[in-house]
PDB file of C-alpha atoms in Angstrom:
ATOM      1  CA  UNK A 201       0.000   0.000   0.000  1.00  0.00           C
ATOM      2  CA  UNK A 202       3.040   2.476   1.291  1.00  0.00           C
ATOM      3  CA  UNK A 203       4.550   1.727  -2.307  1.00  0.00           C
ATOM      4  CA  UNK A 204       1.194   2.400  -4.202  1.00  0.00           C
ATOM      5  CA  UNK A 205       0.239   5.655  -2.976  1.00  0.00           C
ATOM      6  CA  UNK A 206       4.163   6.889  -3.334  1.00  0.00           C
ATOM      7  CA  UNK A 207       4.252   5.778  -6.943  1.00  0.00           C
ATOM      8  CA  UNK A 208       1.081   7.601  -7.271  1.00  0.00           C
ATOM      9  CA  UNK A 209       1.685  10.874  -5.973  1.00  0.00           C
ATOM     10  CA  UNK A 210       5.128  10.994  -7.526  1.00  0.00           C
ATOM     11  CA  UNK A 211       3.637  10.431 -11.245  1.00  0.00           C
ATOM     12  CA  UNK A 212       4.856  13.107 -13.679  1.00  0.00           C
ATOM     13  CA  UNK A 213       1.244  13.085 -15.229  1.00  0.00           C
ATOM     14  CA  UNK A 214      -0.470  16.210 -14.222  1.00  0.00           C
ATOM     15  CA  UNK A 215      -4.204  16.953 -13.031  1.00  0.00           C
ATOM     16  CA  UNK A 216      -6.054  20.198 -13.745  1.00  0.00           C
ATOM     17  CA  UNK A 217      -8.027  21.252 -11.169  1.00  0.00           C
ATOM     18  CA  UNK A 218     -10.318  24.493 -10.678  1.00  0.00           C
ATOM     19  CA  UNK A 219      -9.490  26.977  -8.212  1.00  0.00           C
ATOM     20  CA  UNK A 220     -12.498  27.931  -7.234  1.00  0.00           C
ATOM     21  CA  UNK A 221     -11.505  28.033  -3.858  1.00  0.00           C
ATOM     22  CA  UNK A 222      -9.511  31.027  -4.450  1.00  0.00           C
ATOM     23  CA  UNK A 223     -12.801  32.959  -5.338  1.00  0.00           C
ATOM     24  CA  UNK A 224     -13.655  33.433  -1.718  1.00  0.00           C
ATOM     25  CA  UNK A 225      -9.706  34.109  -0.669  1.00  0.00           C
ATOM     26  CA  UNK A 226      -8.592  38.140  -0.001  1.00  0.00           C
ATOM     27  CA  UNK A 227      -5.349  36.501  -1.504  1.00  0.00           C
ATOM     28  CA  UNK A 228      -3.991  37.180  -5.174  1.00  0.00           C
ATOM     29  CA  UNK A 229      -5.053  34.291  -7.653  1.00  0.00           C
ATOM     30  CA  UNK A 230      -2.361  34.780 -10.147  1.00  0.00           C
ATOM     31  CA  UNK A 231      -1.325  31.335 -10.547  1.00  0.00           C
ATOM     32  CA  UNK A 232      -3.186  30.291 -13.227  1.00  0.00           C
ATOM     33  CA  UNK A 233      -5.286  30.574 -16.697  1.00  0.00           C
ATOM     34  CA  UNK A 234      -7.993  32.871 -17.509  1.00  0.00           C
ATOM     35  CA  UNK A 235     -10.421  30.126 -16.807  1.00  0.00           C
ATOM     36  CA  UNK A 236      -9.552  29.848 -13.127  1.00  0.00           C
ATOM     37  CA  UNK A 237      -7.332  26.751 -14.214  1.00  0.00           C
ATOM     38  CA  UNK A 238      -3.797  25.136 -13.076  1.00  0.00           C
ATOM     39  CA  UNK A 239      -2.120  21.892 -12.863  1.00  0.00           C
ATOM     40  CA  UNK A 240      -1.748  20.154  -9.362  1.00  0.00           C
ATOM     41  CA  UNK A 241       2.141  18.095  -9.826  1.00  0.00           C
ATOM     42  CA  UNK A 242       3.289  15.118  -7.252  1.00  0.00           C
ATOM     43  CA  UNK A 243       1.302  15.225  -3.768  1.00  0.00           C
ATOM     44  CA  UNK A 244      -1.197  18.292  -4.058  1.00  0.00           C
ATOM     45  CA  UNK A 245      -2.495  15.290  -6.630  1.00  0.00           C
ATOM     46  CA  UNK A 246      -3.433  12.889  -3.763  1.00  0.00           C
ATOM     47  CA  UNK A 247      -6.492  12.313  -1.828  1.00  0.00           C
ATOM     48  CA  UNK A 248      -6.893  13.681   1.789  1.00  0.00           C
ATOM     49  CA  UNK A 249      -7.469   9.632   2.608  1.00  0.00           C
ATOM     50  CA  UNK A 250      -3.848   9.100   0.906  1.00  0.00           C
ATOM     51  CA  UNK A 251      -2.392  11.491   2.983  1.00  0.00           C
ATOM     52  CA  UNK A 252      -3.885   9.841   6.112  1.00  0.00           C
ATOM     53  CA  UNK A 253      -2.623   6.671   5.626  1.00  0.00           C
ATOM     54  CA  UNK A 254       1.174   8.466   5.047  1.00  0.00           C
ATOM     55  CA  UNK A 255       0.692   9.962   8.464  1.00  0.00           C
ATOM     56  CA  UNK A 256      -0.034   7.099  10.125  1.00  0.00           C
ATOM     57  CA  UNK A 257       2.543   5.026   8.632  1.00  0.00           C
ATOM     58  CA  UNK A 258       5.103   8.285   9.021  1.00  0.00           C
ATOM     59  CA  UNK A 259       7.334   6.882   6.762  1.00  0.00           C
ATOM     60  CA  UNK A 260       8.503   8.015   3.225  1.00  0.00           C
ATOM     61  CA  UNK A 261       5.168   8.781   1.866  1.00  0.00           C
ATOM     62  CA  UNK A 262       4.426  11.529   4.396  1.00  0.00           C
ATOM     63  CA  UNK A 263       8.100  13.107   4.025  1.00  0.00           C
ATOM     64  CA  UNK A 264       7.203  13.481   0.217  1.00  0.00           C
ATOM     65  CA  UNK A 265       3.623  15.100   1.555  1.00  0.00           C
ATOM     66  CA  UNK A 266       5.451  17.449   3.740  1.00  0.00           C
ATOM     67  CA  UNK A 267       8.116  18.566   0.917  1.00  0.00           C
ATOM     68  CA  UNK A 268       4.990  19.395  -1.154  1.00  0.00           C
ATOM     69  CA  UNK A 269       4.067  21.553   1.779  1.00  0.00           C
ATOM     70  CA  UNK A 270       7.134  23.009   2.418  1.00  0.00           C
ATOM     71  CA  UNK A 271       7.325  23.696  -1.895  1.00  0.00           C
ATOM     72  CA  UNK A 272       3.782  25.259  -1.788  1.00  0.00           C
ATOM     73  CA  UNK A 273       4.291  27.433   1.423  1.00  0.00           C
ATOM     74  CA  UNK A 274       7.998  29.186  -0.249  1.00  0.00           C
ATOM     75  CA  UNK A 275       5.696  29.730  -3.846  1.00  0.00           C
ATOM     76  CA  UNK A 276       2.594  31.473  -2.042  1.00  0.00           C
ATOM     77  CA  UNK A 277       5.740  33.416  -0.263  1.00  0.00           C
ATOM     78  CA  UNK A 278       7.035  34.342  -3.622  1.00  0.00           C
ATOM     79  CA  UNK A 279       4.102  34.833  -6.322  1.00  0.00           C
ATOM     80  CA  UNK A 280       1.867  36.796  -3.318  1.00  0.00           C
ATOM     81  CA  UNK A 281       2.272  40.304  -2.344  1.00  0.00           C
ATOM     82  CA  UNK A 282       2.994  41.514   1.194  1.00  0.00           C
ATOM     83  CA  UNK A 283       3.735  38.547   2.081  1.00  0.00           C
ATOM     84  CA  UNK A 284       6.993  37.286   3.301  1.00  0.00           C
ATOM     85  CA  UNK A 285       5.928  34.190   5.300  1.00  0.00           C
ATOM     86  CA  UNK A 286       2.811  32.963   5.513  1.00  0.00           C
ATOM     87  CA  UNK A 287       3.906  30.920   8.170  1.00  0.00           C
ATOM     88  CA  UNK A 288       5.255  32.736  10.667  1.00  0.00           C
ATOM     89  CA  UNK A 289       6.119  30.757  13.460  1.00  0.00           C
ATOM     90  CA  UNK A 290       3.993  27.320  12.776  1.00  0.00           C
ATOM     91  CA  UNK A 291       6.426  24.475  12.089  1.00  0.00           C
ATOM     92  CA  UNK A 292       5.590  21.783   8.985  1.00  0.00           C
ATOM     93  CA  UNK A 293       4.782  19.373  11.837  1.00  0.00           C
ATOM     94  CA  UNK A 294       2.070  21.453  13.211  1.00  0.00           C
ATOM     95  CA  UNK A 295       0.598  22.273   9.456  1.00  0.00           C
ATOM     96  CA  UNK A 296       0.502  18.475   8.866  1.00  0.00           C
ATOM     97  CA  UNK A 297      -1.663  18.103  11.846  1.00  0.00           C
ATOM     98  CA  UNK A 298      -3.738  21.105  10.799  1.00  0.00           C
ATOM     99  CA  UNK A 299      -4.488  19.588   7.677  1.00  0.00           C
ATOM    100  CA  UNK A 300      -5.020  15.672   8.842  1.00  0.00           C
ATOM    101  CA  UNK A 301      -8.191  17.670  10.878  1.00  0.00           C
ATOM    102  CA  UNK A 302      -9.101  18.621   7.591  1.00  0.00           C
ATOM    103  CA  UNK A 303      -8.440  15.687   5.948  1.00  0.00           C
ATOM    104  CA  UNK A 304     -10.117  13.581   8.768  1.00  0.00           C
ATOM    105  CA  UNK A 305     -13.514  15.166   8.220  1.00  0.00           C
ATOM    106  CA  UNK A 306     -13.365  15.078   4.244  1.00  0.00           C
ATOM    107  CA  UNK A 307     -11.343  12.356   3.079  1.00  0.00           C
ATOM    108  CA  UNK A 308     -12.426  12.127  -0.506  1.00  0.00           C
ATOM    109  CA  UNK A 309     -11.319  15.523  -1.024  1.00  0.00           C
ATOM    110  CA  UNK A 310      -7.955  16.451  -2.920  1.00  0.00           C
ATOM    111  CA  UNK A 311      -5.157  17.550  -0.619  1.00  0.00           C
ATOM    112  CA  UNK A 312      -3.716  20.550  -2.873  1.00  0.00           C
ATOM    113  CA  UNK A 313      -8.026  21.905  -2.030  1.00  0.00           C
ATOM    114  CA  UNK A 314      -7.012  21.201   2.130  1.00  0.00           C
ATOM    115  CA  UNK A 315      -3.820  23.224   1.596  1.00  0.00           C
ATOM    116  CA  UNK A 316      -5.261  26.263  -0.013  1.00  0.00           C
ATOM    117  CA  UNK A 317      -8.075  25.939   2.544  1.00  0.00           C
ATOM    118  CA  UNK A 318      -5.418  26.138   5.153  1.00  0.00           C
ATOM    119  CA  UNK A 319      -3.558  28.977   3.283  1.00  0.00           C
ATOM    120  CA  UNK A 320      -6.654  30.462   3.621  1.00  0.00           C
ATOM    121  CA  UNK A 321      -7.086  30.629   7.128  1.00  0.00           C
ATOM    122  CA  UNK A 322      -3.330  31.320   7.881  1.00  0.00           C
ATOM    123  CA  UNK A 323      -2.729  34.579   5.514  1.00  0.00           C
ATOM    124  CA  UNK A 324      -4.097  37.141   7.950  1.00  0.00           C
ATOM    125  CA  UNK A 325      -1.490  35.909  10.255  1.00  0.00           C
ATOM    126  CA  UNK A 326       1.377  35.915   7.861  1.00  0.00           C
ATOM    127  CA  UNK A 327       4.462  38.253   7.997  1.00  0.00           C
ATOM    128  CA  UNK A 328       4.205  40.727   5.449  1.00  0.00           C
ATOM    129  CA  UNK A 329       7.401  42.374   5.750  1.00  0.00           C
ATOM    130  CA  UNK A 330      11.154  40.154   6.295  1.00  0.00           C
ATOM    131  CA  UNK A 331      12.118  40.210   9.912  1.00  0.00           C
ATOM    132  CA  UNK A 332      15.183  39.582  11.798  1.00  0.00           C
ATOM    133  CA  UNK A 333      15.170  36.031  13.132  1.00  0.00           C
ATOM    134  CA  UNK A 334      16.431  35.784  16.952  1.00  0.00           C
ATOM    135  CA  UNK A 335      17.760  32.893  19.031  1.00  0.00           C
ATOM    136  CA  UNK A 336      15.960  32.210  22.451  1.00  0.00           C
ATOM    137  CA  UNK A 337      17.434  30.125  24.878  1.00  0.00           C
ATOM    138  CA  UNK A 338      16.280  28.938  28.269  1.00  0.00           C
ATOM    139  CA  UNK A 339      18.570  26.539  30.298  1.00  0.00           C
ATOM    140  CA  UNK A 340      19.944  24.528  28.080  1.00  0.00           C
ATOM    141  CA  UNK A 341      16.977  24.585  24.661  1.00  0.00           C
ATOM    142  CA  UNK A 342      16.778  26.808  22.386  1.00  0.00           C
ATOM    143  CA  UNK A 343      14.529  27.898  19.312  1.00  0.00           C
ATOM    144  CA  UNK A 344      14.694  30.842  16.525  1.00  0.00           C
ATOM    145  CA  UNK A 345      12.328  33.015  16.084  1.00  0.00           C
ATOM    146  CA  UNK A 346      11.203  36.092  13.918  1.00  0.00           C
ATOM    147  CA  UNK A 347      11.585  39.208  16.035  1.00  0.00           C
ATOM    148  CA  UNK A 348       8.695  40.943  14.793  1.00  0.00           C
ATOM    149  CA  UNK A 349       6.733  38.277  16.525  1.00  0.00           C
ATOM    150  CA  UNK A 350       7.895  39.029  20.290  1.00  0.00           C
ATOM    151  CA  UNK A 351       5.645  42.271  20.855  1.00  0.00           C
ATOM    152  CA  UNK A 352       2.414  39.967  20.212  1.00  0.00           C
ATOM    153  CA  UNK A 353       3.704  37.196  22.169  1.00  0.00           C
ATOM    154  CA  UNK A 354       4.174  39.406  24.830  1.00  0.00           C
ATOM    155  CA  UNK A 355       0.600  41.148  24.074  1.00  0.00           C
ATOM    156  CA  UNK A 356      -1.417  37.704  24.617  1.00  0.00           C
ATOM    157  CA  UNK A 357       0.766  36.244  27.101  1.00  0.00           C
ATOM    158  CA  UNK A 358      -0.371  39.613  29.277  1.00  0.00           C
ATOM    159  CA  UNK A 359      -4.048  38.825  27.621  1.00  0.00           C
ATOM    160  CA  UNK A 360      -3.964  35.399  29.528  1.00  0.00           C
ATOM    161  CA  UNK A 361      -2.678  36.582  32.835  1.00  0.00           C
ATOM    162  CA  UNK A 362       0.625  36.258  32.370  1.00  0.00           C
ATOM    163  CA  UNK A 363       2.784  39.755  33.378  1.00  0.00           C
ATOM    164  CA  UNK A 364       6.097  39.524  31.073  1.00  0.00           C
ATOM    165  CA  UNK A 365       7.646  42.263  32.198  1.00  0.00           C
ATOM    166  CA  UNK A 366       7.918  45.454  30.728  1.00  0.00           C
ATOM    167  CA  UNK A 367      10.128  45.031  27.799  1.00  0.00           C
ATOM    168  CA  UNK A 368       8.192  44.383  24.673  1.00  0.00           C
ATOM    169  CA  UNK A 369      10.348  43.630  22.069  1.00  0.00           C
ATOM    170  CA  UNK A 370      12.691  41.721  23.985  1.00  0.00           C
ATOM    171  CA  UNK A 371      13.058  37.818  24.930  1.00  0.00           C
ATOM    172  CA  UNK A 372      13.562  38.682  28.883  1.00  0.00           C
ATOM    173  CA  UNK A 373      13.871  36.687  31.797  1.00  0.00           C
ATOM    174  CA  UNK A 374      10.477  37.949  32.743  1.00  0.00           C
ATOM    175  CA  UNK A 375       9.241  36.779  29.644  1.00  0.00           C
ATOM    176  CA  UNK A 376      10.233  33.417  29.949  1.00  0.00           C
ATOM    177  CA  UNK A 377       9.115  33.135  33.617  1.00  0.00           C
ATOM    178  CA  UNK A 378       5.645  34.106  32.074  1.00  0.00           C
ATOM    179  CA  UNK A 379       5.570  31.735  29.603  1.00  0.00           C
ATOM    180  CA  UNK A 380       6.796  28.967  31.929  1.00  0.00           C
ATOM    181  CA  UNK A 381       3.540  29.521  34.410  1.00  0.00           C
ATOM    182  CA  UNK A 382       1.333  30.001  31.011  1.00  0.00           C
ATOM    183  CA  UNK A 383       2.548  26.531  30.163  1.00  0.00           C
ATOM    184  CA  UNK A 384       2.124  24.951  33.415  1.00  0.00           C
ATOM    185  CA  UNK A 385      -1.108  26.480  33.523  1.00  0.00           C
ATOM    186  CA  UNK A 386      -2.043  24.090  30.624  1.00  0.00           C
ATOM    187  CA  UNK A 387      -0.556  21.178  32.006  1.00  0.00           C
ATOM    188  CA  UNK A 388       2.053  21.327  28.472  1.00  0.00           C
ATOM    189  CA  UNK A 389       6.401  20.329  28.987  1.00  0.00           C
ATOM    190  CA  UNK A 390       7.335  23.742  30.577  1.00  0.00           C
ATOM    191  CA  UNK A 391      10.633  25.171  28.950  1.00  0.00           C
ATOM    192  CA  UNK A 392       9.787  28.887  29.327  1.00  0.00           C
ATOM    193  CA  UNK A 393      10.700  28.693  25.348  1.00  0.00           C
ATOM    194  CA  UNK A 394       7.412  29.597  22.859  1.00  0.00           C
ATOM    195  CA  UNK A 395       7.828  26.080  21.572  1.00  0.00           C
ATOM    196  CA  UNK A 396       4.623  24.846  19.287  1.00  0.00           C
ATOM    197  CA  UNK A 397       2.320  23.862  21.514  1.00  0.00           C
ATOM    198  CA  UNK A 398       2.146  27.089  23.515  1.00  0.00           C
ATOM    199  CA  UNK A 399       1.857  29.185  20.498  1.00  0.00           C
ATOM    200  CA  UNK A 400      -0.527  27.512  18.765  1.00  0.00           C
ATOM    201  CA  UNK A 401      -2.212  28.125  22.369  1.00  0.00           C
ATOM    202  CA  UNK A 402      -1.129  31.665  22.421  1.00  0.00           C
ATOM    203  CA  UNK A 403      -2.344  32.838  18.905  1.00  0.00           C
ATOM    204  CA  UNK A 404      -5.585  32.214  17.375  1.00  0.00           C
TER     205      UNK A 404
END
């Protein structure tokens, strides 16, 4: 089965599909014919249920799904204006689980329709302009992050409860003793580090 749905969603043949999901996005449609028309290559190809099964395997097939995300995530980047990441601080990890939610509900469904449905949702969150990226340690971990990003995490850890100190714009000690009780709070692996799990917490 692994082998199948590999050789499948690695076939040079190409699908047209069309994007008529784009209709309802505030996001440029640029890539594609005057008909609303492109062609979906490797994964975007597959079915939601095909990209269930790679999951749950978590072998080779869902390394080539998350490459595909990865390769669509760097084009919406390039071809979209104001935009420098979409993805600001969500890791290809947490957009795979995103999308098997997706996926789990309509299985039949093609998976390039779940990503742009996901695009979707993440573009008002996206970094328009390029921002310095910053390394934040605490004890002995440590995890990069876009600069620009600090003043909100300090905005909703305050939001929550959580006094970070004064300094805005800065990774502080205060900061990381907020996000340490935050994270404790929710019963999540306290690092005082805004890992994953407590942003996708943090920010809506």
């Amino acid at each position: 089965m692994a082998r199948r749905i590999l050789a499948f969603i690695t076939l040079s043949m190409r699908t047209t599909f069309i994007c008529c999901v784009f209709a309802a996005m505030s996001t440029p449609a640029t890539a594609a014919d005057r008909d609303g028309k492109y062609a979906i290559d490797g994964a975007g190809r597959a079915s939601c249920a095909d990209f269930l099964t790679a999951r749950k395997e978590n072998g080779d097939n869902l390394r080539v799904f998350a490459g595909w995300v990865d390769g669509y995530i760097t084009a919406f980047n390039h071809f979209n204006k104001d935009t420098y990441d979409l993805t600001g601080w969500q890791s290809v990890e947490l957009l795979l689980a995103k999308l098997a939610k997706y996926c789990e509900v309509s299985p039949k469904q093609v998976f390039n329709v779940a990503l742009v449905s996901l695009a979707q949702v993440l573009y008002e969150d996206r970094l328009s302009k390029e921002s310095q990226v910053v390394r934040l340690r605490a004890g002995s971990q440590a995890i990069y992050f876009y600069q620009t990003l600090l003043p909100r995490l300090h905005a909703a850890l305050a939001a929550a409860g959580f006094d970070a100190g004064s300094e805005t714009n800065k990774y502080t000690d205060a900061m990381a003793d907020a996000i340490r009780k935050y994270q404790a709070s929710l019963s999540i692996p306290v690092s005082g580090l805004p890992d994953q799990l407590t942003l996708n917490s943090l920010f809506p």
